[in-house]
Amino acid sequence: MLRVFYDGQCPLCRREIAAMRRLDKRGAIAFVDIADPQASCPIDRKAALARFHAEEDGQMLSGAAAFAAMWRAIPLLRPLGLAARNRVVLNLLERLYLRFLRVRPRLQRMVAR
């Protein structure tokens, strides 16, 4: 089973995870809210809160690679996740993710309103 680690205190993250939960009709993903102090987190919490993380087949993934793993677990998004196995595609997605991280605080404030 894929484990996805997300920031449950982030309104943007909560919306994204709610959408993924609706799409995960097979229950293939275990969603772990790392903002919960009781949650088991295999990496440093501060690092986990700074970037999106997932654990696939015992391997910890971060950023675009973590999103791609989540997409592969959801049939509707699987083609995008499989495309991200290509290094060129994954590198492009990672660059886009890094740009997103720069505007994330503003987006969080907008969503929280």
CSV table of C-alpha atoms in Angstrom, one decimal:
chain,number,residue,atom,x,y,z
A,1,MET,CA,0.0,0.0,0.0
A,2,LEU,CA,1.2,3.5,-0.8
A,3,ARG,CA,1.4,5.9,2.2
A,4,VAL,CA,1.0,9.6,1.5
A,5,PHE,CA,2.1,12.1,4.1
A,6,TYR,CA,0.3,15.5,4.0
A,7,ASP,CA,0.0,18.6,6.2
A,8,GLY,CA,-3.5,18.5,7.6
A,9,GLN,CA,-3.2,22.1,8.9
A,10,CYS,CA,-2.8,23.4,5.3
A,11,PRO,CA,-6.2,24.3,3.8
A,12,LEU,CA,-4.7,23.8,0.3
A,13,CYS,CA,-3.4,20.3,1.2
A,14,ARG,CA,-6.6,19.3,2.8
A,15,ARG,CA,-8.5,20.1,-0.4
A,16,GLU,CA,-6.0,18.2,-2.5
A,17,ILE,CA,-6.1,15.2,-0.3
A,18,ALA,CA,-9.9,15.3,-0.1
A,19,ALA,CA,-10.0,15.1,-3.9
A,20,MET,CA,-7.5,12.3,-4.0
A,21,ARG,CA,-9.5,10.4,-1.4
A,22,ARG,CA,-12.6,10.7,-3.6
A,23,LEU,CA,-10.7,9.4,-6.6
A,24,ASP,CA,-9.1,6.5,-4.6
A,25,LYS,CA,-12.1,4.3,-4.8
A,26,ARG,CA,-10.0,1.1,-4.3
A,27,GLY,CA,-8.5,2.4,-1.0
A,28,ALA,CA,-5.0,1.9,-2.4
A,29,ILE,CA,-3.6,4.9,-0.5
A,30,ALA,CA,-3.1,5.4,3.3
A,31,PHE,CA,-3.2,9.1,3.9
A,32,VAL,CA,-1.2,10.2,7.0
A,33,ASP,CA,-1.8,13.7,8.4
A,34,ILE,CA,1.7,14.5,9.7
A,35,ALA,CA,0.4,17.7,11.4
A,36,ASP,CA,-1.1,15.3,13.9
A,37,PRO,CA,1.5,14.7,16.7
A,38,GLN,CA,0.2,11.2,17.1
A,39,ALA,CA,0.8,10.3,13.5
A,40,SER,CA,3.7,8.0,12.6
A,41,CYS,CA,6.2,9.9,10.4
A,42,PRO,CA,9.3,8.1,9.1
A,43,ILE,CA,11.2,11.3,8.4
A,44,ASP,CA,11.8,14.6,10.1
A,45,ARG,CA,8.4,16.4,10.5
A,46,LYS,CA,9.7,19.8,9.5
A,47,ALA,CA,11.1,18.3,6.3
A,48,ALA,CA,7.9,16.4,5.7
A,49,LEU,CA,5.8,19.6,6.1
A,50,ALA,CA,8.0,21.5,3.7
A,51,ARG,CA,7.5,19.1,0.8
A,52,PHE,CA,5.0,16.5,-0.3
A,53,HIS,CA,6.1,12.9,0.6
A,54,ALA,CA,4.9,9.4,-0.1
A,55,GLU,CA,6.3,6.0,0.6
A,56,GLU,CA,6.0,3.5,-2.2
A,57,ASP,CA,7.3,-0.1,-1.9
A,58,GLY,CA,9.4,1.0,1.1
A,59,GLN,CA,11.0,3.9,-0.7
A,60,MET,CA,10.5,7.4,0.5
A,61,LEU,CA,9.7,9.8,-2.4
A,62,SER,CA,9.5,13.6,-2.3
A,63,GLY,CA,8.0,16.4,-4.5
A,64,ALA,CA,6.9,15.4,-8.0
A,65,ALA,CA,8.0,11.8,-7.5
A,66,ALA,CA,5.6,11.5,-4.5
A,67,PHE,CA,2.8,13.0,-6.5
A,68,ALA,CA,3.5,10.6,-9.4
A,69,ALA,CA,3.4,7.6,-7.0
A,70,MET,CA,0.0,8.8,-5.7
A,71,TRP,CA,-1.3,9.3,-9.3
A,72,ARG,CA,-0.2,5.7,-10.2
A,73,ALA,CA,-2.3,4.4,-7.4
A,74,ILE,CA,-5.5,6.1,-8.8
A,75,PRO,CA,-6.7,4.5,-12.0
A,76,LEU,CA,-8.0,7.8,-13.5
A,77,LEU,CA,-4.5,9.5,-12.9
A,78,ARG,CA,-2.4,6.4,-13.6
A,79,PRO,CA,-1.3,7.4,-17.1
A,80,LEU,CA,0.1,10.7,-15.7
A,81,GLY,CA,1.9,8.8,-13.0
A,82,LEU,CA,3.3,6.3,-15.4
A,83,ALA,CA,4.5,9.1,-17.7
A,84,ALA,CA,6.4,10.6,-14.8
A,85,ARG,CA,8.6,7.4,-14.7
A,86,ASN,CA,10.3,9.1,-17.7
A,87,ARG,CA,13.2,11.2,-16.3
A,88,VAL,CA,12.4,14.1,-18.6
A,89,VAL,CA,8.8,14.2,-17.6
A,90,LEU,CA,9.6,13.8,-13.9
A,91,ASN,CA,12.2,16.6,-14.1
A,92,LEU,CA,9.7,18.9,-15.7
A,93,LEU,CA,7.1,18.1,-13.0
A,94,GLU,CA,9.7,18.7,-10.3
A,95,ARG,CA,10.5,22.1,-11.7
A,96,LEU,CA,6.8,23.0,-11.8
A,97,TYR,CA,6.5,21.7,-8.2
A,98,LEU,CA,9.4,23.9,-7.1
A,99,ARG,CA,7.6,26.9,-8.7
A,100,PHE,CA,4.4,25.9,-6.9
A,101,LEU,CA,6.2,25.8,-3.6
A,102,ARG,CA,7.2,29.5,-4.0
A,103,VAL,CA,3.5,30.6,-4.3
A,104,ARG,CA,2.1,28.0,-1.9
A,105,PRO,CA,2.0,30.4,1.1
A,106,ARG,CA,-0.1,32.9,-0.9
A,107,LEU,CA,-2.4,30.1,-2.2
A,108,GLN,CA,-2.8,28.8,1.3
A,109,ARG,CA,-4.0,32.2,2.5
A,110,MET,CA,-6.4,32.5,-0.4
A,111,VAL,CA,-7.9,29.1,0.3
A,112,ALA,CA,-8.2,29.8,4.0
A,113,ARG,CA,-10.4,32.8,3.4
